[in-house]
Short mmCIF file of N, CA, C and O in Angstrom, two decimals:
data_model
loop_
_atom_site.label_atom_id
_atom_site.label_comp_id
_atom_site.label_asym_id
_atom_site.label_seq_id
_atom_site.Cartn_x
_atom_site.Cartn_y
_atom_site.Cartn_z
N UNK A 1 -8.82 6.14 -14.08
CA UNK A 1 -8.48 7.19 -15.01
C UNK A 1 -7.49 6.63 -16.01
O UNK A 1 -6.52 5.99 -15.66
N UNK A 2 -7.72 6.89 -17.26
CA UNK A 2 -6.80 6.41 -18.28
C UNK A 2 -5.56 7.29 -18.31
O UNK A 2 -5.55 8.41 -17.80
N UNK A 3 -4.50 6.77 -18.91
CA UNK A 3 -3.23 7.47 -18.95
C UNK A 3 -3.30 8.80 -19.70
O UNK A 3 -2.51 9.70 -19.46
N UNK A 4 -4.24 8.93 -20.65
CA UNK A 4 -4.29 10.15 -21.45
C UNK A 4 -5.15 11.25 -20.81
O UNK A 4 -5.23 12.35 -21.33
N UNK A 5 -5.74 10.98 -19.66
CA UNK A 5 -6.52 12.00 -18.97
C UNK A 5 -5.63 12.77 -18.00
O UNK A 5 -4.77 12.20 -17.34
N UNK A 6 -5.87 14.05 -17.90
CA UNK A 6 -5.12 14.89 -16.98
C UNK A 6 -6.05 15.33 -15.86
O UNK A 6 -7.20 15.70 -16.10
N UNK A 7 -5.54 15.31 -14.65
CA UNK A 7 -6.34 15.78 -13.53
C UNK A 7 -6.36 17.31 -13.57
O UNK A 7 -5.32 17.94 -13.65
N UNK A 8 -7.56 17.88 -13.48
CA UNK A 8 -7.70 19.33 -13.57
C UNK A 8 -8.38 19.93 -12.34
O UNK A 8 -8.43 21.15 -12.21
N UNK A 9 -8.90 19.11 -11.46
CA UNK A 9 -9.61 19.61 -10.28
C UNK A 9 -8.70 19.50 -9.05
O UNK A 9 -7.95 18.54 -8.90
N UNK A 10 -8.81 20.47 -8.16
CA UNK A 10 -8.01 20.51 -6.94
C UNK A 10 -8.95 20.45 -5.75
O UNK A 10 -9.97 21.14 -5.71
N UNK A 11 -8.58 19.65 -4.77
CA UNK A 11 -9.32 19.56 -3.52
C UNK A 11 -8.34 19.94 -2.41
O UNK A 11 -7.27 19.37 -2.31
N UNK A 12 -8.72 20.92 -1.61
CA UNK A 12 -7.86 21.36 -0.51
C UNK A 12 -8.46 20.92 0.81
O UNK A 12 -9.68 21.01 1.01
N UNK A 13 -7.60 20.50 1.72
CA UNK A 13 -8.03 20.07 3.04
C UNK A 13 -7.06 20.65 4.06
O UNK A 13 -5.85 20.53 3.89
N UNK A 14 -7.58 21.28 5.08
CA UNK A 14 -6.75 21.78 6.17
C UNK A 14 -6.63 20.69 7.22
O UNK A 14 -7.63 20.07 7.59
N UNK A 15 -5.41 20.46 7.70
CA UNK A 15 -5.15 19.44 8.71
C UNK A 15 -4.41 20.05 9.89
O UNK A 15 -3.64 20.99 9.72
N UNK A 16 -4.62 19.47 11.06
CA UNK A 16 -3.77 19.83 12.19
C UNK A 16 -2.43 19.16 11.99
O UNK A 16 -2.29 18.25 11.14
N UNK A 17 -1.44 19.55 12.76
CA UNK A 17 -0.12 18.91 12.66
C UNK A 17 -0.23 17.42 12.97
O UNK A 17 0.38 16.59 12.29
N UNK A 18 -1.02 17.06 13.98
CA UNK A 18 -1.20 15.64 14.33
C UNK A 18 -1.86 14.87 13.20
O UNK A 18 -1.47 13.73 12.90
N UNK A 19 -2.87 15.46 12.57
CA UNK A 19 -3.53 14.80 11.44
C UNK A 19 -2.54 14.60 10.29
O UNK A 19 -2.48 13.53 9.69
N UNK A 20 -1.77 15.66 10.00
CA UNK A 20 -0.77 15.57 8.92
C UNK A 20 0.22 14.44 9.19
O UNK A 20 0.51 13.63 8.31
N UNK A 21 0.74 14.38 10.40
CA UNK A 21 1.70 13.34 10.75
C UNK A 21 1.06 11.94 10.65
O UNK A 21 1.70 11.00 10.19
N UNK A 22 -0.21 11.84 11.05
CA UNK A 22 -0.92 10.56 10.93
C UNK A 22 -1.07 10.13 9.49
O UNK A 22 -0.87 8.97 9.14
N UNK A 23 -1.43 11.08 8.63
CA UNK A 23 -1.57 10.78 7.20
C UNK A 23 -0.23 10.36 6.63
O UNK A 23 -0.15 9.40 5.86
N UNK A 24 0.83 11.06 7.00
CA UNK A 24 2.16 10.73 6.48
C UNK A 24 2.58 9.33 6.92
O UNK A 24 3.13 8.56 6.14
N UNK A 25 2.33 8.99 8.18
CA UNK A 25 2.69 7.64 8.67
C UNK A 25 1.93 6.57 7.88
O UNK A 25 2.50 5.57 7.46
N UNK A 26 0.64 6.80 7.68
CA UNK A 26 -0.17 5.81 6.96
C UNK A 26 0.25 5.72 5.49
O UNK A 26 0.29 4.63 4.93
N UNK A 27 0.55 6.85 4.88
CA UNK A 27 1.01 6.86 3.49
C UNK A 27 2.29 6.06 3.35
O UNK A 27 2.41 5.20 2.47
N UNK A 28 3.24 6.30 4.23
CA UNK A 28 4.51 5.58 4.18
C UNK A 28 4.31 4.09 4.43
O UNK A 28 4.90 3.26 3.75
N UNK A 29 3.45 3.77 5.42
CA UNK A 29 3.20 2.35 5.73
C UNK A 29 2.55 1.64 4.55
O UNK A 29 2.78 0.45 4.33
N UNK A 30 1.76 2.37 3.76
CA UNK A 30 1.10 1.78 2.60
C UNK A 30 2.04 1.69 1.40
O UNK A 30 1.69 1.12 0.37
N UNK A 31 3.23 2.30 1.52
CA UNK A 31 4.20 2.21 0.44
C UNK A 31 4.02 3.24 -0.66
O UNK A 31 4.59 3.09 -1.74
N UNK A 32 3.27 4.30 -0.39
CA UNK A 32 3.06 5.34 -1.40
C UNK A 32 4.13 6.41 -1.28
O UNK A 32 4.44 6.87 -0.19
N UNK A 33 4.68 6.82 -2.41
CA UNK A 33 5.65 7.91 -2.43
C UNK A 33 4.94 9.26 -2.47
O UNK A 33 5.48 10.27 -2.03
N UNK A 34 3.74 9.28 -2.99
CA UNK A 34 3.02 10.53 -3.23
C UNK A 34 1.76 10.58 -2.37
O UNK A 34 0.94 9.65 -2.40
N UNK A 35 1.60 11.66 -1.62
CA UNK A 35 0.43 11.81 -0.76
C UNK A 35 -0.87 11.83 -1.56
O UNK A 35 -1.86 11.21 -1.17
N UNK A 36 -0.87 12.49 -2.71
CA UNK A 36 -2.08 12.56 -3.54
C UNK A 36 -2.53 11.18 -4.00
O UNK A 36 -3.73 10.86 -3.97
N UNK A 37 -1.58 10.33 -4.42
CA UNK A 37 -1.93 8.97 -4.83
C UNK A 37 -2.54 8.20 -3.67
O UNK A 37 -3.51 7.46 -3.83
N UNK A 38 -1.95 8.35 -2.48
CA UNK A 38 -2.45 7.65 -1.30
C UNK A 38 -3.86 8.12 -0.96
O UNK A 38 -4.75 7.30 -0.70
N UNK A 39 -4.09 9.43 -0.97
CA UNK A 39 -5.41 9.97 -0.65
C UNK A 39 -6.45 9.44 -1.64
O UNK A 39 -7.54 9.01 -1.25
N UNK A 40 -6.12 9.47 -2.95
CA UNK A 40 -7.06 8.94 -3.95
C UNK A 40 -7.36 7.46 -3.70
O UNK A 40 -8.51 7.03 -3.80
N UNK A 41 -6.34 6.68 -3.35
CA UNK A 41 -6.55 5.25 -3.08
C UNK A 41 -7.46 5.06 -1.87
O UNK A 41 -8.38 4.23 -1.89
N UNK A 42 -7.23 5.81 -0.80
CA UNK A 42 -8.05 5.70 0.41
C UNK A 42 -9.50 6.10 0.11
O UNK A 42 -10.44 5.41 0.54
N UNK A 43 -9.69 7.17 -0.63
CA UNK A 43 -11.05 7.61 -0.96
C UNK A 43 -11.75 6.59 -1.84
O UNK A 43 -12.94 6.29 -1.64
N UNK A 44 -11.04 6.01 -2.81
CA UNK A 44 -11.66 4.98 -3.66
C UNK A 44 -12.15 3.80 -2.83
O UNK A 44 -13.26 3.30 -3.03
N UNK A 45 -11.33 3.34 -1.89
CA UNK A 45 -11.73 2.22 -1.04
C UNK A 45 -12.92 2.62 -0.17
O UNK A 45 -13.89 1.88 -0.05
N UNK A 46 -12.87 3.81 0.42
CA UNK A 46 -13.96 4.28 1.27
C UNK A 46 -15.26 4.42 0.48
O UNK A 46 -16.35 4.21 1.02
N UNK A 47 -15.15 4.75 -0.79
CA UNK A 47 -16.33 4.91 -1.64
C UNK A 47 -16.81 3.58 -2.22
O UNK A 47 -17.77 3.55 -2.99
N UNK A 48 -16.14 2.51 -1.85
CA UNK A 48 -16.55 1.19 -2.33
C UNK A 48 -16.02 0.83 -3.70
O UNK A 48 -16.46 -0.14 -4.30
N UNK A 49 -15.07 1.59 -4.20
CA UNK A 49 -14.48 1.31 -5.51
C UNK A 49 -13.25 0.41 -5.31
O UNK A 49 -12.11 0.82 -5.52
N UNK A 50 -13.52 -0.80 -4.90
CA UNK A 50 -12.44 -1.74 -4.62
C UNK A 50 -11.82 -2.20 -5.93
O UNK A 50 -12.54 -2.52 -6.89
N UNK A 51 -10.50 -2.22 -5.99
CA UNK A 51 -9.84 -2.59 -7.25
C UNK A 51 -10.10 -4.03 -7.66
O UNK A 51 -10.30 -4.90 -6.81
N UNK A 52 -10.11 -4.26 -8.95
CA UNK A 52 -10.21 -5.61 -9.49
C UNK A 52 -8.86 -6.28 -9.35
O UNK A 52 -7.83 -5.69 -9.69
N UNK A 53 -8.85 -7.48 -8.84
CA UNK A 53 -7.59 -8.20 -8.65
C UNK A 53 -7.40 -9.15 -9.82
O UNK A 53 -8.23 -10.02 -10.07
N UNK A 54 -6.30 -8.97 -10.53
CA UNK A 54 -6.01 -9.81 -11.68
C UNK A 54 -5.44 -11.16 -11.22
O UNK A 54 -5.01 -11.30 -10.07
N UNK A 55 -5.41 -12.12 -12.12
CA UNK A 55 -4.81 -13.42 -11.80
C UNK A 55 -3.34 -13.27 -11.45
O UNK A 55 -2.84 -13.94 -10.54
N UNK A 56 -2.62 -12.40 -12.17
CA UNK A 56 -1.21 -12.17 -11.86
C UNK A 56 -1.04 -11.62 -10.45
O UNK A 56 -0.14 -12.04 -9.72
N UNK A 57 -1.90 -10.69 -10.07
CA UNK A 57 -1.83 -10.12 -8.73
C UNK A 57 -2.13 -11.18 -7.68
O UNK A 57 -1.47 -11.24 -6.64
N UNK A 58 -3.11 -12.02 -7.95
CA UNK A 58 -3.44 -13.12 -7.01
C UNK A 58 -2.25 -14.05 -6.83
O UNK A 58 -1.92 -14.45 -5.71
N UNK A 59 -1.60 -14.40 -7.94
CA UNK A 59 -0.44 -15.29 -7.86
C UNK A 59 0.69 -14.64 -7.06
O UNK A 59 1.33 -15.29 -6.24
N UNK A 60 0.92 -13.36 -7.31
CA UNK A 60 1.98 -12.63 -6.60
C UNK A 60 1.66 -12.55 -5.10
O UNK A 60 2.52 -12.78 -4.26
N UNK A 61 0.41 -12.26 -4.77
CA UNK A 61 0.02 -12.21 -3.37
C UNK A 61 0.12 -13.59 -2.72
O UNK A 61 0.54 -13.70 -1.56
N UNK A 62 -0.24 -14.63 -3.44
CA UNK A 62 -0.11 -15.99 -2.90
C UNK A 62 1.36 -16.34 -2.65
O UNK A 62 1.70 -16.92 -1.62
N UNK A 63 2.22 -15.94 -3.58
CA UNK A 63 3.66 -16.19 -3.42
C UNK A 63 4.19 -15.47 -2.19
O UNK A 63 4.89 -16.04 -1.35
N UNK A 64 3.80 -14.19 -2.05
CA UNK A 64 4.25 -13.42 -0.90
C UNK A 64 3.68 -14.00 0.40
O UNK A 64 4.38 -14.06 1.41
N UNK A 65 2.42 -14.43 0.37
CA UNK A 65 1.81 -15.04 1.54
C UNK A 65 2.52 -16.31 1.95
O UNK A 65 2.77 -16.55 3.14
N UNK A 66 2.87 -17.14 0.97
CA UNK A 66 3.62 -18.37 1.26
C UNK A 66 4.97 -18.06 1.89
O UNK A 66 5.38 -18.68 2.87
N UNK A 67 5.66 -17.08 1.30
CA UNK A 67 6.98 -16.71 1.81
C UNK A 67 6.87 -16.17 3.24
O UNK A 67 7.67 -16.54 4.12
N UNK A 68 5.89 -15.33 3.48
CA UNK A 68 5.68 -14.78 4.82
C UNK A 68 5.31 -15.88 5.81
O UNK A 68 5.80 -15.89 6.95
N UNK A 69 4.51 -16.82 5.38
CA UNK A 69 4.13 -17.94 6.24
C UNK A 69 5.35 -18.79 6.61
O UNK A 69 5.50 -19.21 7.77
N UNK A 70 6.22 -19.04 5.65
CA UNK A 70 7.45 -19.79 5.93
C UNK A 70 8.32 -19.07 6.95
O UNK A 70 8.89 -19.68 7.86
N UNK A 71 8.39 -17.75 6.80
CA UNK A 71 9.19 -16.96 7.74
C UNK A 71 8.58 -17.00 9.15
O UNK A 71 9.30 -17.09 10.14
N UNK A 72 7.26 -16.91 9.22
CA UNK A 72 6.59 -16.97 10.52
C UNK A 72 6.80 -18.33 11.17
O UNK A 72 7.05 -18.42 12.38
N UNK A 73 6.74 -19.39 10.37
CA UNK A 73 6.97 -20.74 10.89
C UNK A 73 8.41 -20.86 11.42
O UNK A 73 8.66 -21.40 12.49
N UNK A 74 9.37 -20.33 10.67
CA UNK A 74 10.77 -20.36 11.09
C UNK A 74 10.95 -19.61 12.41
O UNK A 74 11.62 -20.08 13.32
N UNK A 75 10.34 -18.43 12.51
CA UNK A 75 10.42 -17.63 13.73
C UNK A 75 9.83 -18.39 14.91
O UNK A 75 10.41 -18.43 16.00
N UNK A 76 8.70 -19.03 14.69
CA UNK A 76 8.03 -19.78 15.75
C UNK A 76 8.88 -20.96 16.21
O UNK A 76 9.02 -21.21 17.41
N UNK A 77 9.46 -21.70 15.27
CA UNK A 77 10.23 -22.90 15.60
C UNK A 77 11.60 -22.55 16.19
O UNK A 77 12.02 -23.12 17.19
N UNK A 78 12.29 -21.60 15.56
CA UNK A 78 13.67 -21.30 15.97
C UNK A 78 13.77 -20.20 17.02
O UNK A 78 14.78 -20.11 17.72
N UNK A 79 12.76 -19.35 17.08
CA UNK A 79 12.84 -18.21 17.98
C UNK A 79 13.72 -17.10 17.45
O UNK A 79 14.00 -16.14 18.16
N UNK A 80 14.16 -17.23 16.21
CA UNK A 80 15.04 -16.23 15.60
C UNK A 80 14.32 -15.56 14.43
O UNK A 80 13.57 -16.21 13.71
N UNK A 81 14.62 -14.27 14.27
CA UNK A 81 14.03 -13.54 13.15
C UNK A 81 14.75 -13.99 11.88
O UNK A 81 15.97 -13.95 11.80
N UNK A 82 13.99 -14.47 10.88
CA UNK A 82 14.62 -14.96 9.65
C UNK A 82 15.28 -13.85 8.85
O UNK A 82 14.80 -12.71 8.84
N UNK A 83 16.38 -14.18 8.20
CA UNK A 83 17.05 -13.23 7.32
C UNK A 83 16.10 -12.85 6.19
O UNK A 83 15.36 -13.69 5.68
N UNK A 84 16.10 -11.60 5.83
CA UNK A 84 15.27 -11.14 4.71
C UNK A 84 13.86 -10.77 5.09
O UNK A 84 13.05 -10.44 4.22
N UNK A 85 13.53 -10.81 6.39
CA UNK A 85 12.16 -10.49 6.80
C UNK A 85 11.78 -9.06 6.42
O UNK A 85 10.70 -8.81 5.90
N UNK A 86 12.68 -8.11 6.66
CA UNK A 86 12.38 -6.71 6.32
C UNK A 86 12.12 -6.55 4.82
O UNK A 86 11.20 -5.83 4.42
N UNK A 87 12.92 -7.23 4.00
CA UNK A 87 12.72 -7.14 2.55
C UNK A 87 11.37 -7.74 2.14
O UNK A 87 10.67 -7.19 1.29
N UNK A 88 11.02 -8.86 2.75
CA UNK A 88 9.74 -9.50 2.43
C UNK A 88 8.58 -8.62 2.86
O UNK A 88 7.61 -8.46 2.10
N UNK A 89 8.67 -8.02 4.04
CA UNK A 89 7.59 -7.14 4.49
C UNK A 89 7.48 -5.92 3.58
O UNK A 89 6.37 -5.47 3.28
N UNK A 90 8.60 -5.39 3.14
CA UNK A 90 8.58 -4.24 2.21
C UNK A 90 7.91 -4.65 0.90
O UNK A 90 7.14 -3.88 0.32
N UNK A 91 8.19 -5.86 0.44
CA UNK A 91 7.59 -6.36 -0.79
C UNK A 91 6.08 -6.52 -0.63
O UNK A 91 5.30 -6.20 -1.54
N UNK A 92 5.65 -7.02 0.53
CA UNK A 92 4.22 -7.15 0.81
C UNK A 92 3.56 -5.77 0.82
O UNK A 92 2.48 -5.59 0.23
N UNK A 93 4.20 -4.80 1.45
CA UNK A 93 3.65 -3.43 1.48
C UNK A 93 3.54 -2.86 0.07
O UNK A 93 2.55 -2.22 -0.27
N UNK A 94 4.58 -3.08 -0.75
CA UNK A 94 4.53 -2.56 -2.13
C UNK A 94 3.40 -3.21 -2.91
O UNK A 94 2.68 -2.54 -3.66
N UNK A 95 3.22 -4.52 -2.75
CA UNK A 95 2.15 -5.22 -3.45
C UNK A 95 0.79 -4.73 -2.99
O UNK A 95 -0.11 -4.50 -3.81
N UNK A 96 0.63 -4.52 -1.69
CA UNK A 96 -0.64 -4.02 -1.16
C UNK A 96 -0.91 -2.60 -1.67
O UNK A 96 -2.04 -2.28 -2.05
N UNK A 97 0.12 -1.77 -1.70
CA UNK A 97 -0.05 -0.40 -2.20
C UNK A 97 -0.40 -0.40 -3.69
O UNK A 97 -1.25 0.37 -4.13
N UNK A 98 0.23 -1.29 -4.45
CA UNK A 98 -0.07 -1.38 -5.88
C UNK A 98 -1.51 -1.80 -6.09
O UNK A 98 -2.21 -1.28 -6.96
N UNK A 99 -1.99 -2.73 -5.26
CA UNK A 99 -3.39 -3.14 -5.37
C UNK A 99 -4.32 -2.00 -4.99
O UNK A 99 -5.34 -1.79 -5.64
N UNK A 100 -3.96 -1.26 -3.97
CA UNK A 100 -4.82 -0.17 -3.49
C UNK A 100 -4.94 0.94 -4.54
O UNK A 100 -5.97 1.59 -4.61
N UNK A 101 -3.90 1.14 -5.33
CA UNK A 101 -3.95 2.23 -6.31
C UNK A 101 -4.40 1.73 -7.67
O UNK A 101 -4.61 2.53 -8.57
N UNK A 102 -4.54 0.42 -7.82
CA UNK A 102 -4.99 -0.14 -9.11
C UNK A 102 -6.42 0.28 -9.36
O UNK A 102 -7.26 0.23 -8.50
N UNK A 103 -6.69 0.68 -10.55
CA UNK A 103 -8.05 1.13 -10.87
C UNK A 103 -8.78 0.03 -11.56
O UNK A 103 -8.79 -0.31 -12.59
#
């Protein structure tokens, strides 16, 4: 959807409390602030509308993958959790969420 288009259609779904909590956990894990954005991203993937990955996104994912690999190697060798692991994982989640919502 282009920036100048406005969403005008509403889709309602009834959920059990357990379903709602499951959706919320998955939304948060994917790094989405908005449930509607997360639902649209999930539906796009389920419908086979996989986002196009740009060269910049590939480079960013490669950088994050390298960083994560270094941290895993450090953990394996030293037996200690590397400093900054939580920040790196959050960055990976944000990048994955950005890719999932990219049109």
